[in-house]
CSV table of C-alpha atoms in Angstrom, one decimal:
chain,number,residue,atom,x,y,z
A,514,MET,CA,5.5,40.9,41.3
A,515,THR,CA,6.2,41.5,37.6
A,516,PRO,CA,5.7,38.4,35.7
A,517,GLN,CA,8.5,36.5,34.2
A,518,PRO,CA,8.2,36.6,30.1
A,519,LEU,CA,7.3,32.8,28.7
A,520,PRO,CA,10.3,31.4,27.1
A,521,PRO,CA,10.3,31.8,23.3
A,522,VAL,CA,9.7,28.7,21.0
A,523,LEU,CA,9.8,28.7,17.1
A,524,VAL,CA,8.2,25.9,15.1
A,525,THR,CA,9.1,26.1,12.0
A,526,ARG,CA,6.7,23.8,10.1
A,527,ARG,CA,2.7,23.1,10.7
A,528,LEU,CA,2.4,20.3,12.9
A,529,ALA,CA,-0.6,17.8,12.9
A,530,PRO,CA,-3.7,18.9,14.4
A,531,GLY,CA,-3.6,18.9,18.3
A,532,VAL,CA,-0.1,19.2,19.1
A,533,ILE,CA,0.8,22.8,19.0
A,534,GLU,CA,-1.9,23.7,21.6
A,535,ARG,CA,0.2,22.1,24.3
A,536,LEU,CA,3.0,24.2,23.7
A,537,THR,CA,1.2,27.7,23.3
A,538,ALA,CA,-0.1,26.9,27.0
A,539,HIS,CA,3.1,27.5,28.5
A,540,HIS,CA,5.4,29.5,26.1
A,541,ALA,CA,5.7,32.2,23.8
A,542,VAL,CA,5.1,30.5,20.4
A,543,THR,CA,6.0,31.5,16.8
A,544,ARG,CA,5.0,29.2,14.3
A,545,HIS,CA,5.6,28.9,10.4
A,546,ASP,CA,2.1,28.1,9.6
A,547,SER,CA,2.8,26.4,6.3
A,548,ASP,CA,3.6,22.8,5.0
A,549,LEU,CA,6.4,23.9,3.0
A,550,PRO,CA,10.1,25.1,4.3
A,551,MET,CA,10.8,28.3,5.9
A,552,PRO,CA,13.4,30.3,3.5
A,553,ARG,CA,16.7,30.2,4.8
A,554,ALA,CA,16.6,34.2,5.4
A,555,GLU,CA,13.4,33.9,7.0
A,556,LEU,CA,14.7,31.0,9.2
A,557,LEU,CA,17.8,32.8,10.3
A,558,ALA,CA,16.0,35.6,11.2
A,559,ALA,CA,13.4,34.0,12.7
A,560,VAL,CA,15.2,32.1,15.2
A,561,HIS,CA,16.6,35.1,17.0
A,562,GLY,CA,16.4,35.0,20.9
A,563,ARG,CA,14.8,31.6,20.7
A,564,SER,CA,15.0,29.5,23.5
A,565,ALA,CA,13.8,26.2,21.8
A,566,VAL,CA,13.3,25.4,18.3
A,567,VAL,CA,10.9,22.5,16.5
A,568,THR,CA,12.7,21.8,13.4
A,569,THR,CA,12.3,19.5,10.4
A,570,LEU,CA,15.0,17.9,8.2
A,571,ASP,CA,14.5,20.8,5.5
A,572,ASP,CA,16.1,23.0,8.5
A,573,VAL,CA,19.7,23.0,8.3
A,574,VAL,CA,21.0,23.7,11.7
A,575,ASP,CA,24.8,24.6,11.6
A,576,ASP,CA,26.9,27.7,12.9
A,577,ALA,CA,25.0,30.2,10.8
A,578,PHE,CA,21.9,28.9,12.2
A,579,LEU,CA,23.2,28.8,16.1
A,580,ASP,CA,24.6,32.5,15.5
A,581,ALA,CA,21.4,33.9,14.4
A,582,ALA,CA,20.1,31.9,17.7
A,583,GLY,CA,22.2,33.4,20.0
A,584,PRO,CA,23.1,32.3,23.6
A,585,GLY,CA,19.3,31.8,24.7
A,586,LEU,CA,19.1,28.5,22.5
A,587,ARG,CA,18.6,25.2,24.8
A,588,ILE,CA,17.1,22.8,22.6
A,589,VAL,CA,16.6,21.9,19.0
A,590,ALA,CA,13.7,19.2,18.7
A,591,ASN,CA,14.1,17.9,15.2
A,592,HIS,CA,10.7,16.5,13.9
A,593,ALA,CA,12.2,13.5,12.6
A,594,VAL,CA,14.3,10.2,13.9
A,595,GLY,CA,17.2,11.3,11.4
A,596,HIS,CA,19.4,14.5,12.2
A,597,HIS,CA,21.5,14.8,9.0
A,598,ASN,CA,20.2,18.5,8.7
A,599,VAL,CA,21.7,19.0,12.4
A,600,ASP,CA,25.3,19.6,13.1
A,601,LEU,CA,25.5,17.7,16.5
A,602,ALA,CA,29.0,18.9,17.1
A,603,ALA,CA,28.5,22.4,16.8
A,604,CYS,CA,25.4,22.3,19.1
A,605,ALA,CA,27.2,20.6,21.6
A,606,ALA,CA,30.1,23.1,21.5
A,607,ARG,CA,27.2,25.8,22.4
A,608,GLY,CA,25.5,23.8,25.1
A,609,VAL,CA,22.6,23.2,22.7
A,610,LEU,CA,20.8,20.2,23.4
A,611,VAL,CA,19.1,18.0,20.3
A,612,SER,CA,16.3,15.7,20.4
A,613,ASN,CA,14.8,13.8,17.5
A,614,THR,CA,11.6,11.6,17.6
A,615,PRO,CA,12.5,7.7,17.4
A,616,GLY,CA,10.1,4.7,17.8
A,617,VAL,CA,6.8,6.4,17.3
A,618,LEU,CA,6.9,6.0,13.3
A,619,THR,CA,8.1,2.7,12.8
A,620,ALA,CA,5.2,0.9,12.1
A,621,ALA,CA,3.8,3.3,9.7
A,622,THR,CA,7.5,3.4,7.9
A,623,ALA,CA,7.6,-0.4,8.0
A,624,ASP,CA,4.4,-0.6,6.0
A,625,MET,CA,4.8,2.3,3.6
A,626,ALA,CA,7.9,0.1,2.8
A,627,TRP,CA,5.7,-3.0,2.0
A,628,ALA,CA,3.4,-0.9,0.3
A,629,LEU,CA,6.4,0.7,-2.2
A,630,LEU,CA,7.1,-3.2,-2.2
A,631,LEU,CA,4.2,-4.2,-3.7
A,632,ALA,CA,3.9,-1.3,-5.9
A,633,ALA,CA,6.9,-1.9,-7.5
A,634,THR,CA,6.9,-5.8,-7.7
A,635,ARG,CA,3.3,-5.9,-9.2
A,636,ARG,CA,3.5,-2.7,-11.4
A,637,LEU,CA,0.8,-0.8,-9.8
A,638,GLY,CA,1.9,2.5,-10.7
A,639,GLU,CA,2.1,1.3,-14.4
A,640,GLY,CA,-1.3,0.0,-14.3
A,641,GLU,CA,-3.1,3.0,-12.8
A,642,ARG,CA,-1.3,5.0,-15.3
A,643,TRP,CA,-2.2,2.9,-18.2
A,644,LEU,CA,-6.1,3.1,-16.8
A,645,ARG,CA,-5.8,7.3,-16.0
A,646,SER,CA,-4.2,7.7,-19.7
A,647,GLY,CA,-7.5,6.0,-21.5
A,648,ARG,CA,-5.3,3.8,-23.4
A,649,PRO,CA,-7.0,0.5,-24.6
A,650,TRP,CA,-6.2,-2.5,-22.6
A,651,ALA,CA,-7.7,-6.1,-22.3
A,652,TRP,CA,-6.2,-8.4,-19.9
A,653,ALA,CA,-3.9,-10.9,-21.6
A,654,PRO,CA,-1.5,-13.5,-20.2
A,655,ASN,CA,1.4,-11.2,-20.5
A,656,PHE,CA,0.0,-7.7,-19.6
A,657,LEU,CA,2.2,-5.8,-16.8
A,658,LEU,CA,3.6,-8.9,-15.3
A,659,GLY,CA,5.1,-8.7,-11.7
A,660,LEU,CA,7.0,-10.4,-9.3
A,661,GLU,CA,6.1,-13.1,-6.7
A,662,LEU,CA,7.0,-12.8,-3.3
A,663,ALA,CA,6.5,-15.9,-1.9
A,664,GLY,CA,9.9,-17.6,-1.4
A,665,THR,CA,11.9,-14.6,-3.0
A,666,PRO,CA,14.8,-13.7,-1.1
A,667,LEU,CA,14.3,-10.4,1.1
A,668,GLY,CA,17.3,-8.5,2.2
A,669,VAL,CA,17.3,-5.3,5.0
A,670,LEU,CA,20.0,-3.0,4.9
A,671,GLY,CA,19.4,-1.5,7.9
A,672,MET,CA,18.3,-3.8,11.2
A,673,GLY,CA,17.2,-1.0,13.4
A,674,ARG,CA,13.5,-0.6,14.5
A,675,ILE,CA,12.2,-0.2,10.8
A,676,GLY,CA,14.3,-3.0,9.4
A,677,GLN,CA,13.2,-5.1,12.0
A,678,ALA,CA,9.6,-4.3,11.4
A,679,VAL,CA,10.3,-4.8,7.8
A,680,ALA,CA,11.5,-8.0,8.6
A,681,ARG,CA,8.6,-9.2,10.8
A,682,ARG,CA,6.3,-8.5,8.2
A,683,ALA,CA,7.8,-10.7,5.8
A,684,ARG,CA,6.7,-13.5,7.5
A,685,ALA,CA,3.3,-13.2,6.2
A,686,PHE,CA,4.9,-13.7,2.6
A,687,ASP,CA,7.2,-16.9,3.3
A,688,MET,CA,10.0,-15.1,2.2
A,689,PRO,CA,13.6,-15.9,3.7
A,690,VAL,CA,15.2,-12.4,5.0
A,691,SER,CA,18.9,-11.7,5.6
A,692,TYR,CA,20.4,-8.5,6.9
A,693,HIS,CA,23.4,-6.4,7.0
A,694,ASN,CA,24.1,-4.0,10.2
A,695,ARG,CA,27.5,-2.7,11.7
A,696,ARG,CA,26.9,-5.4,14.2
A,697,GLU,CA,25.4,-8.7,14.0
A,698,LEU,CA,21.9,-8.5,16.3
A,699,PRO,CA,21.2,-10.9,19.2
A,700,PRO,CA,19.0,-13.7,17.7
A,701,GLY,CA,16.1,-12.3,19.7
A,702,GLN,CA,16.2,-8.8,17.7
A,703,ALA,CA,16.8,-10.3,14.7
A,704,GLU,CA,13.2,-11.5,13.6
A,705,GLY,CA,14.7,-14.7,12.1
A,706,ALA,CA,16.8,-13.1,9.7
A,707,ALA,CA,20.5,-14.0,9.0
A,708,TRP,CA,23.4,-11.5,9.2
A,709,LEU,CA,25.7,-11.3,6.2
A,710,PRO,CA,28.2,-9.2,5.1
A,711,LEU,CA,27.0,-6.1,2.7
A,712,ASP,CA,28.2,-7.7,-0.4
A,713,ASP,CA,27.3,-11.1,0.2
A,714,LEU,CA,23.6,-9.4,1.2
A,715,LEU,CA,23.3,-7.9,-2.1
A,716,ALA,CA,24.1,-10.7,-3.9
A,717,ARG,CA,21.5,-12.8,-2.2
A,718,SER,CA,18.4,-10.2,-2.0
A,719,THR,CA,16.1,-10.5,-5.1
A,720,VAL,CA,14.3,-7.9,-3.0
A,721,LEU,CA,16.4,-5.1,-0.9
A,722,VAL,CA,14.8,-2.6,1.5
A,723,VAL,CA,17.0,-0.1,2.5
A,724,THR,CA,16.2,1.7,6.3
A,725,CYS,CA,19.7,2.4,7.5
A,726,PRO,CA,20.0,6.2,9.0
A,727,LEU,CA,22.1,8.5,6.4
A,728,GLY,CA,25.5,9.3,7.9
A,729,ASP,CA,29.3,9.9,6.4
A,730,ALA,CA,29.9,5.9,6.6
A,731,THR,CA,26.5,5.2,4.4
A,732,ARG,CA,26.1,8.3,1.8
A,733,HIS,CA,25.9,6.4,-1.6
A,734,LEU,CA,26.8,3.3,0.0
A,735,LEU,CA,24.6,1.7,-2.9
A,736,ASP,CA,26.8,3.1,-5.8
A,737,ALA,CA,26.6,1.7,-9.1
A,738,ARG,CA,29.3,-1.2,-8.3
A,739,ARG,CA,27.2,-2.4,-5.0
A,740,LEU,CA,23.8,-2.1,-7.2
A,741,ALA,CA,25.5,-4.3,-9.8
A,742,LEU,CA,26.2,-7.0,-7.3
A,743,LEU,CA,22.1,-7.5,-7.1
A,744,PRO,CA,20.6,-10.4,-8.9
A,745,ARG,CA,19.7,-9.3,-12.2
A,746,GLY,CA,16.1,-8.3,-12.4
A,747,ALA,CA,16.1,-7.3,-8.5
A,748,VAL,CA,14.1,-4.8,-6.9
A,749,VAL,CA,15.2,-1.8,-4.5
A,750,VAL,CA,13.1,0.1,-2.2
A,751,SER,CA,14.7,2.7,-0.5
A,752,MET,CA,13.4,4.4,2.6
A,753,THR,CA,16.5,6.5,3.5
A,754,ALA,CA,17.4,9.4,1.3
A,755,GLY,CA,21.5,9.6,0.3
A,756,VAL,CA,22.0,5.9,0.8
A,757,VAL,CA,21.2,5.2,-2.6
A,758,ASP,CA,23.1,6.5,-5.4
A,759,GLU,CA,19.7,8.2,-7.3
A,760,GLU,CA,21.1,8.5,-10.5
A,761,ALA,CA,22.9,5.5,-10.5
A,762,LEU,CA,19.7,3.6,-9.4
A,763,ALA,CA,18.1,5.1,-12.4
A,764,ALA,CA,20.4,3.9,-14.8
A,765,ALA,CA,20.1,0.3,-13.4
A,766,LEU,CA,16.7,0.6,-14.2
A,767,GLU,CA,17.8,1.9,-17.9
A,768,SER,CA,19.8,-0.5,-18.7
A,769,GLY,CA,17.2,-3.7,-17.0
A,770,ALA,CA,19.6,-4.9,-14.3
A,771,LEU,CA,16.7,-3.7,-12.0
A,772,PHE,CA,13.2,-4.8,-12.3
A,773,ALA,CA,11.7,-2.1,-10.4
A,774,ALA,CA,12.7,0.6,-7.7
A,775,ALA,CA,10.7,2.3,-5.3
A,776,VAL,CA,12.2,5.3,-3.4
A,777,ASP,CA,10.3,7.3,-0.4
A,778,ASN,CA,12.5,10.3,-0.1
A,779,PHE,CA,15.1,12.0,-1.7
A,780,GLU,CA,18.8,13.6,-1.5
A,781,ARG,CA,18.0,17.1,-2.4
A,782,GLU,CA,14.2,16.9,-1.7
A,783,PRO,CA,11.9,18.3,-3.2
A,784,ALA,CA,14.1,17.8,-6.1
A,785,VAL,CA,13.2,14.2,-7.8
A,786,PRO,CA,16.2,13.6,-10.6
A,787,SER,CA,14.6,13.6,-13.9
A,788,ALA,CA,16.4,10.4,-14.8
A,789,LEU,CA,14.1,8.4,-12.1
A,790,LEU,CA,11.2,10.6,-13.0
A,791,ALA,CA,11.7,9.1,-16.8
A,792,GLN,CA,11.6,5.4,-15.6
A,793,GLU,CA,8.6,3.6,-15.7
A,794,ARG,CA,9.4,1.2,-13.3
A,795,ALA,CA,10.2,3.4,-10.5
A,796,VAL,CA,7.6,3.8,-7.6
A,797,LEU,CA,8.0,7.3,-6.4
A,798,ALA,CA,6.6,9.0,-3.1
A,799,PRO,CA,6.7,12.3,-1.8
A,800,HIS,CA,8.1,11.1,1.5
A,801,LEU,CA,5.4,9.4,2.7
A,802,GLY,CA,6.5,7.1,5.4
A,803,SER,CA,5.2,8.5,8.5
A,804,ALA,CA,2.6,10.3,6.9
A,805,THR,CA,-0.6,8.7,9.1
A,806,VAL,CA,-2.8,10.6,11.4
A,807,ARG,CA,-1.8,8.9,14.5
A,808,THR,CA,2.1,9.0,13.4
A,809,ARG,CA,2.6,12.4,12.7
A,810,GLN,CA,0.8,13.3,15.8
A,811,ALA,CA,2.9,11.4,17.8
A,812,MET,CA,6.0,12.6,16.2
A,813,GLY,CA,4.7,16.1,16.8
A,814,GLY,CA,3.8,15.1,20.5
A,815,LEU,CA,7.5,13.9,21.1
A,816,ALA,CA,8.8,16.8,19.7
A,817,VAL,CA,6.8,19.1,22.1
A,818,ASP,CA,7.6,16.5,25.0
A,819,ASN,CA,11.4,17.4,24.2
A,820,VAL,CA,10.9,21.5,24.5
A,821,LEU,CA,8.8,21.3,27.3
A,822,ALA,CA,11.2,18.6,29.2
A,823,VAL,CA,14.4,21.1,28.9
A,824,LEU,CA,12.7,24.3,29.2
A,825,ALA,CA,11.2,23.2,32.4
A,826,GLY,CA,14.9,22.2,33.7
A,827,GLY,CA,15.2,19.0,32.7
A,828,ALA,CA,16.6,16.4,29.9
A,829,PRO,CA,15.2,15.8,26.7
A,830,VAL,CA,13.1,12.7,26.6
A,831,THR,CA,15.1,11.3,23.5
A,832,PRO,CA,18.4,12.8,23.3
A,833,VAL,CA,20.8,13.0,20.2
A,834,THR,CA,24.3,12.9,21.0
A,835,VAL,CA,27.5,13.5,19.2
């Protein structure tokens, strides 16, 4: 009896150590062995005839992608919680399942939000650049003064798993927490935070952490008008690309309306707006929210779990639907 060929799988990016082996043991895997995204033309050629594709946020899954893959494609396993790179309606119309990797990156991303918050409020980036430049310095009463957090109102925009973890960590800093979500959470899920309408949240928040997902309703939700509602001297920490208008954020820093800002991922990655790069009080990170060994292994493992489940005839472990 002739053995059946293994279902072909494409992995578009180098995965964390120890993850890919579970796929190669069961399927014919082609992988893009790089930390950089596949060029679009190369991606469309490589996806042809695949039963499954493990994608990242840089891989646009649209009609052209699905046409190139052909009718045998069964699942797109996005190696991320977000899925704004995937046209869910187009996938559903062709019977292609979509999955993501929620839950496993909550703690790491919340920790990163706090790392950025502390770096921005205490001007750590400025201090390090000062030392590395060799400029003279001495302890002085007014040298690189930052903001204290104890008692400072914290606003969380987007009270999902990550937002709740951010709010939970705020207890250690004695910060009163408010939040805005599309719907008010049950008291047991709100981590002691109070729900407010968006504009009221902004007016109250000396520190604002943005964790809501990007979608049509949230793209540039924080534009120049809404950023102006924040108290003068506020700090904005953005953990979701596209929700904060980056040019408006840079302008608010330039004018002094904001004390500082921190951004972990960007609307047109890997490009970073020159207006933000020019701001001394902008703490900028290259999309490191989930970048711990444990978390990236868990994300890769969950993406693989989804592929293995679907190609074995089952349902995705963590499906995304329209």
